[in-house]
Amino acid sequence: MPQKNMELVHIEGIGTIWLRRNSQSRYLRIHVGGNEGVVVTIPAGISEGIALNYIQSKKNWIKKSVERQAKLRKSNLFSESKPFATRMHNLFIFKHEKNTLKSIIAGDKIVVWYPQSARIEEKKIQTFIKKAVTEALRIEAKIILPQRTVKLAQKYNFKFNNLSIKNAKTRWGSCSAKNNINLNLQLMRLPDHLIDYVILHELTHTQEKNHQKSFWLKMESILPGARKIDKELNQYHLEYWP
């Protein structure tokens, strides 16, 4: 759902986009994807006119990004014929004669049934399958992420208070002012080295609360090439999978 500080505007050649005011942001940013589509974040001190001119200068990039995301949505669908597996579970999808959706997680299997008369491309069926897979990811995350976080904290001499694992919509992880770390269970969809990067990123925030030079110097000291890995992480999207 759009936030209170968001305004919907129409841009010729692009369509509708959201303008979002954020006093914590330092730069104008454009994000394409997610439930809202195109969102432009405007920091304090930047007028709407300047933001609109910036959007116009990025029109071709926005159009290409919107088209690319549309292709991603079409290609990233669960189906009976497309194998899908998490670290510990394999997904199996079947039709049945009932008019209900059903799923179970048993051993190393995620099994989903959907009505014979339905099409697997339907949004409600894709959403149901995603929820079943998410529950399997939650099981895996609770096994793997706490152990990995403790191990990395001990290795690099970080201290944190509580660790929570949630199904967040916008962030892979976060660290509070009280050094409580939140990790997204969707991390289980990432390669091991990116999971470690996110954990180390949040552990570093226990000492460096922002992303200024000192933060990146600390990250590079424990993980050479941290900025390059951060760019690699940006290639993964919370909203588009499998």
XYZ file of N, CA and C in Angstrom:
726
model
N 0.838 -1.202 0.000
C 0.000 0.000 0.000
C 0.872 1.250 0.000
N 0.515 2.272 -0.786
C 1.282 3.518 -0.786
C 1.298 4.160 0.593
N 2.392 4.851 0.914
C 2.512 5.517 2.199
C 1.896 6.914 2.124
N 1.696 7.532 3.286
C 1.047 8.838 3.338
C 1.872 9.912 2.647
N 3.192 9.751 2.618
C 4.043 10.772 2.024
C 4.300 10.508 0.543
N 3.417 9.748 -0.103
C 3.578 9.434 -1.515
C 2.482 10.080 -2.350
N 2.885 10.615 -3.503
C 1.949 11.293 -4.397
C 2.031 10.658 -5.781
N 0.873 10.367 -6.368
C 0.824 9.739 -7.687
C 0.762 10.810 -8.766
N 1.673 10.728 -9.749
C 1.686 11.681 -10.858
C 1.783 10.926 -12.173
N 1.353 11.567 -13.249
C 1.424 10.959 -14.578
C 2.521 11.639 -15.392
N 3.411 10.826 -15.958
C 4.496 11.323 -16.797
C 4.281 10.800 -18.206
N 4.143 11.705 -19.163
C 3.908 11.295 -20.550
C 5.066 10.432 -21.057
N 4.721 9.311 -21.656
C 5.722 8.392 -22.164
C 6.141 7.330 -21.176
N 5.761 7.511 -19.906
C 6.079 6.519 -18.870
C 4.802 5.958 -18.245
N 3.888 6.872 -17.920
C 2.670 6.475 -17.223
C 2.670 7.030 -15.819
N 1.987 6.365 -14.910
C 1.894 6.852 -13.530
C 3.098 6.402 -12.719
N 3.606 7.309 -11.884
C 4.700 7.000 -10.973
C 4.385 7.611 -9.609
N 5.077 7.127 -8.608
C 4.913 7.643 -7.256
C 6.079 8.556 -6.891
N 5.772 9.709 -6.324
C 6.779 10.583 -5.732
C 6.717 10.404 -4.219
N 7.863 10.059 -3.632
C 7.893 9.815 -2.186
C 8.883 10.755 -1.513
N 8.397 11.529 -0.545
C 9.251 12.406 0.239
C 9.904 11.608 1.370
N 11.223 11.781 1.510
C 11.943 11.089 2.578
C 13.036 12.021 3.096
N 12.835 12.531 4.303
C 13.787 13.492 4.876
C 15.129 12.847 5.208
N 15.172 11.497 5.269
C 16.409 10.800 5.595
C 17.283 10.563 4.365
N 16.700 10.692 3.178
C 17.454 10.444 1.948
C 18.351 11.627 1.612
N 19.477 11.331 0.981
C 20.423 12.381 0.594
C 20.377 12.669 -0.901
N 19.855 11.718 -1.672
C 19.869 11.864 -3.118
C 18.510 11.508 -3.714
N 18.246 12.035 -4.900
C 17.093 11.598 -5.684
C 17.349 10.174 -6.142
N 16.365 9.306 -5.961
C 16.524 7.913 -6.366
C 15.282 7.438 -7.097
N 15.495 6.590 -8.093
C 14.384 5.990 -8.837
C 14.433 4.484 -8.652
N 13.321 3.919 -8.196
C 13.224 2.469 -8.037
C 12.097 1.953 -8.920
N 12.413 0.952 -9.724
C 11.418 0.334 -10.604
C 11.186 -1.096 -10.149
N 9.937 -1.424 -9.827
C 9.612 -2.759 -9.362
C 8.756 -2.702 -8.124
N 8.426 -3.877 -7.582
C 7.590 -3.923 -6.391
C 6.142 -3.644 -6.711
N 5.340 -3.564 -5.675
C 3.898 -3.386 -5.869
C 3.537 -2.004 -6.393
N 4.362 -0.984 -6.086
C 4.026 0.381 -6.488
C 4.470 0.729 -7.908
N 5.328 -0.086 -8.511
C 5.824 0.215 -9.850
C 7.024 1.134 -9.792
N 6.914 2.328 -10.371
C 8.021 3.289 -10.379
C 7.863 4.238 -9.185
N 8.887 4.290 -8.336
C 8.866 5.164 -7.158
C 10.102 6.056 -7.183
N 9.887 7.366 -7.101
C 10.983 8.331 -7.057
C 11.053 8.903 -5.648
N 12.184 8.690 -4.993
C 12.383 9.195 -3.636
C 13.025 10.582 -3.700
N 12.391 11.553 -3.040
C 12.840 12.949 -3.082
C 13.319 13.367 -1.685
N 14.587 13.740 -1.545
C 15.083 14.170 -0.224
C 14.608 15.575 0.121
N 14.794 15.928 1.368
C 14.443 17.283 1.803
C 15.283 18.304 1.049
N 14.671 19.437 0.711
C 15.390 20.496 0.027
C 15.337 20.417 -1.485
N 14.779 19.351 -2.009
C 14.636 19.197 -3.459
C 13.172 19.445 -3.830
N 12.939 20.370 -4.745
C 11.561 20.696 -5.128
C 11.009 19.630 -6.065
N 9.681 19.618 -6.165
C 9.037 18.672 -7.065
C 9.417 18.968 -8.517
N 9.597 20.237 -8.845
C 9.994 20.614 -10.197
C 11.339 20.029 -10.586
N 12.299 20.110 -9.675
C 13.625 19.533 -9.933
C 13.511 18.023 -10.095
N 12.677 17.412 -9.237
C 12.483 15.961 -9.316
C 11.879 15.562 -10.657
N 10.895 16.318 -11.130
C 10.252 16.004 -12.404
C 11.226 16.167 -13.572
N 12.085 17.187 -13.505
C 13.099 17.361 -14.541
C 14.086 16.187 -14.548
N 14.421 15.712 -13.355
C 15.317 14.558 -13.235
C 14.675 13.319 -13.841
N 13.381 13.143 -13.568
C 12.652 12.006 -14.134
C 12.657 12.073 -15.657
N 12.437 13.258 -16.194
C 12.449 13.429 -17.654
C 13.810 13.047 -18.241
N 14.880 13.377 -17.529
C 16.218 13.057 -18.025
C 16.501 11.563 -18.003
N 15.752 10.833 -17.174
C 15.936 9.392 -17.034
C 14.809 8.599 -17.698
N 14.027 9.269 -18.561
C 12.832 8.641 -19.120
C 13.153 7.346 -19.869
N 14.157 7.369 -20.724
C 14.496 6.169 -21.499
C 14.909 5.017 -20.589
N 15.707 5.332 -19.562
C 16.124 4.291 -18.619
C 14.926 3.711 -17.879
N 14.002 4.576 -17.468
C 12.811 4.114 -16.746
C 11.976 3.196 -17.628
N 11.774 3.595 -18.893
C 10.972 2.792 -19.815
C 11.589 1.411 -20.016
N 12.908 1.367 -20.206
C 13.586 0.086 -20.390
C 13.493 -0.773 -19.126
N 13.599 -0.128 -17.960
C 13.517 -0.868 -16.693
C 12.125 -1.437 -16.476
N 11.093 -0.651 -16.808
C 9.713 -1.125 -16.678
C 9.482 -2.329 -17.595
N 9.982 -2.255 -18.825
C 9.833 -3.373 -19.758
C 10.566 -4.612 -19.260
N 11.763 -4.412 -18.718
C 12.545 -5.533 -18.189
C 11.837 -6.190 -17.010
N 11.252 -5.376 -16.120
C 10.545 -5.930 -14.969
C 9.297 -6.685 -15.404
N 8.630 -6.202 -16.454
C 7.449 -6.905 -16.965
C 7.832 -8.287 -17.474
N 8.977 -8.389 -18.149
C 9.454 -9.688 -18.628
C 9.810 -10.599 -17.459
N 10.408 -10.011 -16.421
C 10.750 -10.792 -15.238
C 9.501 -11.398 -14.600
N 8.450 -10.595 -14.496
C 7.209 -11.090 -13.890
C 6.641 -12.269 -14.666
N 6.738 -12.202 -15.989
C 6.193 -13.279 -16.812
C 7.035 -14.547 -16.716
N 8.350 -14.381 -16.664
C 9.231 -15.546 -16.664
C 9.370 -16.191 -15.290
N 9.132 -15.428 -14.243
C 9.324 -15.936 -12.888
C 8.023 -16.442 -12.304
N 7.517 -17.519 -12.882
C 6.299 -18.149 -12.414
C 6.600 -19.584 -12.003
N 5.926 -20.039 -10.954
C 6.015 -21.438 -10.576
C 5.180 -22.264 -11.548
N 5.644 -23.473 -11.860
C 4.857 -24.381 -12.695
C 5.249 -25.821 -12.403
N 4.383 -26.753 -12.829
C 4.652 -28.173 -12.606
C 5.907 -28.630 -13.336
N 6.164 -28.039 -14.494
C 7.262 -28.494 -15.348
C 8.582 -27.776 -15.088
N 8.580 -26.791 -14.198
C 9.782 -26.011 -13.928
C 10.322 -26.364 -12.540
N 11.421 -27.110 -12.475
C 11.947 -27.522 -11.162
C 12.282 -26.318 -10.286
N 11.978 -26.450 -9.011
C 12.329 -25.396 -8.057
C 12.697 -26.058 -6.739
N 13.811 -25.624 -6.160
C 14.269 -26.176 -4.888
C 14.898 -25.094 -4.044
N 14.705 -25.192 -2.742
C 15.417 -24.350 -1.792
C 16.649 -25.132 -1.343
N 17.319 -24.661 -0.325
C 18.480 -25.412 0.157
C 18.113 -26.792 0.682
N 16.956 -26.900 1.316
C 16.605 -28.143 2.004
C 15.330 -28.797 1.495
N 14.632 -28.146 0.575
C 13.331 -28.648 0.142
C 13.200 -28.604 -1.376
N 12.471 -29.565 -1.906
C 12.103 -29.587 -3.317
C 10.604 -29.342 -3.445
N 10.226 -28.547 -4.446
C 8.823 -28.190 -4.647
C 8.174 -29.134 -5.655
N 6.989 -29.636 -5.289
C 6.187 -30.463 -6.182
C 4.791 -29.856 -6.277
N 4.294 -29.692 -7.488
C 2.987 -29.070 -7.726
C 2.097 -30.043 -8.497
N 0.875 -30.239 -8.001
C -0.058 -31.156 -8.635
C -1.446 -30.522 -8.747
N -2.206 -30.968 -9.724
C -3.624 -30.639 -9.801
C -4.419 -31.693 -9.051
N -5.578 -31.280 -8.514
C -6.489 -32.274 -7.935
C -7.933 -31.863 -8.236
N -8.871 -32.764 -7.969
C -10.262 -32.551 -8.349
C -11.013 -31.645 -7.396
N -10.418 -31.318 -6.274
C -11.082 -30.443 -5.312
C -10.972 -28.988 -5.776
N -11.838 -28.124 -5.219
C -11.829 -26.704 -5.573
C -11.017 -25.874 -4.589
N -10.146 -26.528 -3.861
C -9.370 -25.845 -2.827
C -7.879 -25.916 -3.142
N -7.136 -25.015 -2.512
C -5.682 -25.032 -2.570
C -5.162 -25.687 -1.298
N -4.143 -26.506 -1.433
C -3.622 -27.226 -0.273
C -2.108 -27.318 -0.386
N -1.430 -27.234 0.742
C 0.021 -27.405 0.742
C 0.471 -28.088 2.021
N 1.563 -28.822 1.923
C 2.196 -29.414 3.101
C 3.708 -29.312 2.940
N 4.392 -29.250 4.067
C 5.852 -29.343 4.087
C 6.176 -30.582 4.903
N 6.759 -31.571 4.252
C 7.058 -32.841 4.907
C 8.461 -33.282 4.519
N 9.315 -33.427 5.521
C 10.682 -33.821 5.234
C 11.356 -32.797 4.346
N 11.853 -33.256 3.195
C 12.527 -32.345 2.266
C 11.623 -31.934 1.114
N 10.302 -32.050 1.293
C 9.370 -31.759 0.213
C 8.386 -30.646 0.577
N 8.124 -29.785 -0.416
C 7.004 -28.845 -0.358
C 6.025 -29.322 -1.428
N 4.814 -29.675 -1.019
C 3.845 -30.204 -1.976
C 2.626 -29.280 -2.005
N 2.246 -28.875 -3.206
C 1.116 -27.971 -3.397
C 0.133 -28.599 -4.375
N -1.156 -28.525 -4.025
C -2.215 -28.964 -4.923
C -3.111 -27.775 -5.257
N -3.551 -27.701 -6.512
C -4.480 -26.649 -6.908
C -5.568 -27.245 -7.797
N -6.730 -26.570 -7.936
C -7.883 -27.152 -8.638
C -7.604 -27.491 -10.101
N -8.161 -28.591 -10.524
C -8.019 -29.054 -11.903
C -8.497 -28.007 -12.909
N -9.522 -27.263 -12.520
C -10.124 -26.289 -13.440
C -9.369 -24.965 -13.509
N -8.398 -24.777 -12.645
C -7.674 -23.503 -12.574
C -6.421 -23.518 -13.446
N -5.900 -22.324 -13.706
C -4.637 -22.176 -14.420
C -3.551 -21.792 -13.426
N -2.426 -22.420 -13.522
C -1.363 -22.176 -12.545
C -0.833 -20.754 -12.626
N -1.044 -20.078 -13.768
C -0.573 -18.699 -13.913
C -1.406 -17.705 -13.115
N -2.573 -18.130 -12.622
C -3.443 -17.215 -11.883
C -2.725 -16.668 -10.651
N -2.949 -15.390 -10.382
C -2.240 -14.713 -9.299
C -2.465 -15.389 -7.945
N -3.712 -15.815 -7.669
C -3.977 -16.401 -6.347
C -3.249 -17.723 -6.164
N -3.050 -18.448 -7.264
C -2.343 -19.719 -7.160
C -0.851 -19.483 -7.004
N -0.302 -18.541 -7.784
C 1.111 -18.199 -7.639
C 1.404 -17.682 -6.232
N 0.506 -16.866 -5.700
C 0.680 -16.337 -4.339
C 0.648 -17.454 -3.306
N -0.254 -18.412 -3.495
C -0.367 -19.539 -2.566
C 0.905 -20.388 -2.584
N 1.419 -20.653 -3.778
C 2.651 -21.435 -3.881
C 3.796 -20.691 -3.212
N 3.863 -19.390 -3.452
C 4.926 -18.585 -2.857
C 4.858 -18.628 -1.323
N 3.651 -18.604 -0.776
C 3.496 -18.677 0.680
C 3.993 -20.016 1.214
N 3.704 -21.091 0.489
C 4.156 -22.415 0.913
C 5.685 -22.482 0.897
N 6.290 -21.951 -0.160
C 7.747 -21.942 -0.255
C 8.348 -21.054 0.835
N 7.688 -19.938 1.117
C 8.167 -19.023 2.149
C 8.213 -19.700 3.510
N 7.222 -20.539 3.803
C 7.235 -21.257 5.083
C 8.416 -22.212 5.157
N 8.768 -22.824 4.029
C 9.949 -23.683 4.012
C 11.210 -22.857 4.210
N 11.261 -21.696 3.591
C 12.407 -20.802 3.775
C 12.524 -20.349 5.225
N 11.373 -20.141 5.878
C 11.382 -19.729 7.281
C 12.027 -20.815 8.148
N 11.675 -22.063 7.877
C 12.264 -23.182 8.614
C 13.777 -23.201 8.424
N 14.211 -23.039 7.181
C 15.637 -23.072 6.874
C 16.366 -21.887 7.493
N 15.751 -20.709 7.416
C 16.380 -19.499 7.939
C 16.624 -19.610 9.447
N 15.687 -20.176 10.170
C 15.821 -20.297 11.615
C 16.905 -21.294 12.002
N 17.226 -22.199 11.094
C 18.310 -23.148 11.339
C 19.663 -22.539 10.997
N 19.731 -21.853 9.869
C 21.014 -21.432 9.316
C 21.452 -20.031 9.758
N 20.561 -19.055 9.700
C 20.970 -17.659 9.895
C 21.489 -17.339 11.299
N 20.847 -17.805 12.382
C 21.396 -17.497 13.714
C 22.810 -18.040 13.906
N 23.026 -19.275 13.470
C 24.356 -19.878 13.619
C 25.403 -19.103 12.827
N 25.037 -18.729 11.610
C 25.986 -18.012 10.763
C 26.279 -16.626 11.326
N 25.275 -15.954 11.859
C 25.471 -14.622 12.424
C 26.393 -14.670 13.631
N 26.177 -15.620 14.514
C 27.029 -15.777 15.695
C 28.469 -16.072 15.284
N 28.627 -16.943 14.292
C 29.978 -17.312 13.845
C 30.726 -16.111 13.270
N 30.047 -15.324 12.443
C 30.696 -14.157 11.838
C 30.962 -13.064 12.882
N 30.035 -12.903 13.823
C 30.232 -11.909 14.889
C 31.460 -12.253 15.729
N 31.613 -13.530 16.048
C 32.769 -13.964 16.833
C 34.064 -13.816 16.043
N 34.016 -14.144 14.756
C 35.219 -14.085 13.915
C 35.746 -12.663 13.775
N 34.831 -11.676 13.672
C 35.249 -10.297 13.421
C 35.018 -9.376 14.621
N 34.780 -9.951 15.777
C 34.673 -9.197 17.032
C 33.550 -8.161 17.031
N 32.374 -8.582 16.569
C 31.181 -7.748 16.658
C 30.311 -8.241 17.812
N 29.555 -7.318 18.379
C 28.584 -7.675 19.410
C 27.212 -7.135 19.024
N 26.198 -7.980 19.120
C 24.821 -7.545 18.848
C 23.931 -8.060 19.969
N 22.747 -7.494 20.075
C 21.830 -7.913 21.128
C 20.919 -9.040 20.638
N 19.770 -8.700 20.109
C 18.824 -9.723 19.664
C 18.891 -9.910 18.150
N 18.545 -11.104 17.711
C 18.453 -11.404 16.287
C 17.032 -11.853 15.977
N 16.399 -11.184 15.004
C 15.046 -11.551 14.570
C 15.083 -11.948 13.105
N 14.252 -12.902 12.767
C 14.134 -13.341 11.376
C 12.701 -13.091 10.940
N 12.548 -12.258 9.906
C 11.213 -11.853 9.459
C 11.094 -11.979 7.950
N 9.881 -11.907 7.465
C 9.629 -11.912 6.024
C 9.385 -10.473 5.580
N 10.460 -9.696 5.515
C 10.351 -8.279 5.169
C 10.109 -8.110 3.673
N 9.497 -6.989 3.301
C 9.150 -6.743 1.906
C 10.170 -5.910 1.157
N 10.977 -5.139 1.879
C 11.853 -4.185 1.192
C 13.333 -4.323 1.526
N 13.694 -4.992 2.606
C 15.101 -5.040 3.011
C 15.563 -6.471 3.247
N 16.834 -6.716 2.905
C 17.434 -8.012 3.216
C 17.788 -8.092 4.695
N 18.058 -6.935 5.302
C 18.405 -6.924 6.718
C 18.438 -5.510 7.245
N 18.495 -5.380 8.564
C 18.594 -4.062 9.188
C 19.196 -4.212 10.584
N 19.693 -3.077 11.100
C 20.260 -3.047 12.448
C 19.711 -1.824 13.163
N 19.154 -2.012 14.347
C 18.542 -0.912 15.082
C 19.593 -0.133 15.866
N 19.151 0.999 16.420
C 20.048 1.824 17.233
C 20.542 1.074 18.467
N 19.769 0.072 18.901
C 20.142 -0.729 20.076
C 20.897 -1.999 19.691
N 21.340 -2.056 18.436
C 22.111 -3.199 17.924
C 21.323 -4.503 17.907
N 20.032 -4.357 17.656
C 19.211 -5.536 17.371
C 19.203 -5.746 15.858
N 19.508 -6.939 15.428
C 19.620 -7.229 14.010
C 18.394 -7.979 13.517
N 17.846 -7.513 12.387
C 16.754 -8.196 11.705
C 17.286 -8.747 10.388
N 17.027 -10.020 10.137
C 17.412 -10.634 8.872
C 16.171 -11.153 8.170
N 16.145 -10.968 6.874
C 15.005 -11.400 6.068
C 15.140 -12.880 5.762
N 14.084 -13.651 6.017
C 14.141 -15.086 5.723
C 14.364 -15.344 4.233
N 14.054 -14.341 3.388
C 14.274 -14.490 1.953
C 15.761 -14.537 1.595
N 16.631 -14.257 2.567
C 18.064 -14.426 2.349
C 18.397 -15.847 1.919
N 17.554 -16.786 2.283
C 17.816 -18.177 1.937
C 17.753 -18.429 0.441
N 17.255 -17.472 -0.318
C 17.239 -17.576 -1.777
C 18.549 -17.128 -2.405
N 19.453 -16.537 -1.602
C 20.694 -15.974 -2.131
C 21.849 -16.966 -2.018
N 22.898 -16.779 -2.836
C 24.122 -17.565 -2.670
C 24.754 -17.304 -1.302
N 25.543 -18.251 -0.830
C 26.137 -18.153 0.508
C 26.939 -16.871 0.708
N 27.724 -16.462 -0.303
C 28.584 -15.298 -0.106
C 27.770 -14.009 0.016
N 26.564 -13.972 -0.578
C 25.718 -12.789 -0.422
C 25.003 -12.800 0.921
N 24.666 -13.976 1.411
C 24.107 -14.066 2.772
C 25.131 -13.529 3.771
N 26.366 -13.982 3.635
C 27.425 -13.506 4.535
C 27.601 -11.999 4.409
N 27.512 -11.483 3.186
C 27.659 -10.039 2.991
C 26.579 -9.281 3.759
N 25.330 -9.706 3.649
C 24.244 -9.009 4.343
C 24.441 -9.077 5.852
N 24.812 -10.242 6.351
C 25.028 -10.377 7.793
C 26.161 -9.457 8.246
N 27.275 -9.459 7.519
C 28.398 -8.605 7.886
C 28.049 -7.126 7.751
N 27.239 -6.803 6.765
C 26.775 -5.423 6.589
C 26.041 -4.954 7.846
N 25.121 -5.786 8.340
C 24.350 -5.391 9.527
C 25.207 -5.435 10.784
N 26.118 -6.383 10.877
C 27.026 -6.413 12.024
C 27.903 -5.164 12.052
N 28.333 -4.704 10.894
C 29.137 -3.484 10.833
C 28.338 -2.279 11.315
N 27.033 -2.307 11.098
C 26.177 -1.219 11.575
C 26.087 -1.182 13.103
N 26.496 -2.228 13.775
C 26.537 -2.149 15.245
C 27.622 -1.180 15.693
N 28.596 -0.910 14.825
C 29.673 0.031 15.143
C 29.594 1.311 14.314
N 29.136 1.189 13.084
C 29.027 2.348 12.186
C 27.564 2.463 11.749
N 26.854 3.461 12.249
C 25.402 3.509 12.083
C 24.930 4.018 10.725
N 25.801 4.593 9.931
C 25.372 5.078 8.619
C 26.300 4.506 7.552
N 26.131 4.984 6.323
C 26.932 4.472 5.215
C 28.012 5.470 4.782
N 28.565 6.183 5.737
C 29.622 7.121 5.414
C 30.941 6.378 5.185
N 31.986 7.118 4.903
C 33.273 6.531 4.526
C 33.784 5.518 5.547
N 33.602 5.816 6.829
C 34.107 4.922 7.875
C 33.431 3.559 7.834
N 32.148 3.556 7.440
C 31.433 2.280 7.327
C 32.074 1.412 6.253
N 32.301 1.998 5.067
C 32.840 1.214 3.954
C 34.297 0.832 4.190
N 35.041 1.657 4.896
C 36.405 1.278 5.252
C 36.398 0.053 6.157
N 35.476 0.030 7.099
C 35.351 -1.122 7.986
C 34.938 -2.361 7.204
N 33.950 -2.209 6.313
C 33.496 -3.340 5.505
C 34.628 -3.889 4.642
N 35.375 -2.989 3.993
C 36.462 -3.437 3.119
C 37.573 -4.125 3.904
N 37.751 -3.729 5.158
C 38.815 -4.336 5.969
C 38.506 -5.782 6.323
N 37.224 -6.103 6.450
C 36.851 -7.479 6.795
C 36.365 -8.274 5.586
N 35.966 -7.546 4.535
C 35.460 -8.210 3.339
C 35.929 -7.435 2.112
N 37.131 -7.680 1.650
C 37.642 -6.961 0.477
C 36.701 -7.104 -0.720
N 36.473 -5.969 -1.399
C 35.544 -5.980 -2.522
C 34.095 -5.837 -2.093
N 33.872 -5.280 -0.903
C 32.519 -5.176 -0.354
C 31.587 -4.376 -1.259
N 32.078 -3.300 -1.824
C 31.230 -2.469 -2.695
C 30.834 -3.242 -3.955
N 31.739 -4.028 -4.476
C 31.435 -4.845 -5.655
C 30.371 -5.883 -5.314
N 30.480 -6.464 -4.126
C 29.491 -7.449 -3.687
C 28.138 -6.777 -3.479
N 28.163 -5.536 -2.979
C 26.914 -4.795 -2.788
C 26.190 -4.594 -4.125
N 26.942 -4.303 -5.169
C 26.344 -4.157 -6.507
C 25.790 -5.485 -7.000
N 26.475 -6.574 -6.684
C 25.973 -7.899 -7.068
C 24.648 -8.192 -6.372
N 24.545 -7.809 -5.103
C 23.298 -8.013 -4.364
C 22.138 -7.282 -5.009
N 22.411 -6.114 -5.588
C 21.358 -5.320 -6.225
C 20.749 -6.006 -7.440
N 21.391 -7.055 -7.934
C 20.850 -7.794 -9.061
C 19.744 -8.754 -8.634
N 19.606 -8.963 -7.336
C 18.565 -9.835 -6.802
C 17.406 -8.971 -6.312
N 16.192 -9.463 -6.497
C 15.010 -8.683 -6.166
C 14.103 -9.467 -5.220
N 13.718 -8.839 -4.136
C 12.816 -9.487 -3.190
C 11.478 -9.822 -3.835
N 11.023 -8.965 -4.763
C 9.682 -9.120 -5.298
C 9.580 -10.100 -6.465
N 10.738 -10.459 -7.072
C 10.706 -11.346 -8.241
C 11.445 -12.645 -7.986
N 10.716 -13.697 -7.942
C 11.257 -15.046 -7.812
C 10.164 -16.024 -8.192
N 10.427 -17.263 -8.594
C 11.686 -17.991 -8.356
C 12.744 -17.573 -9.351
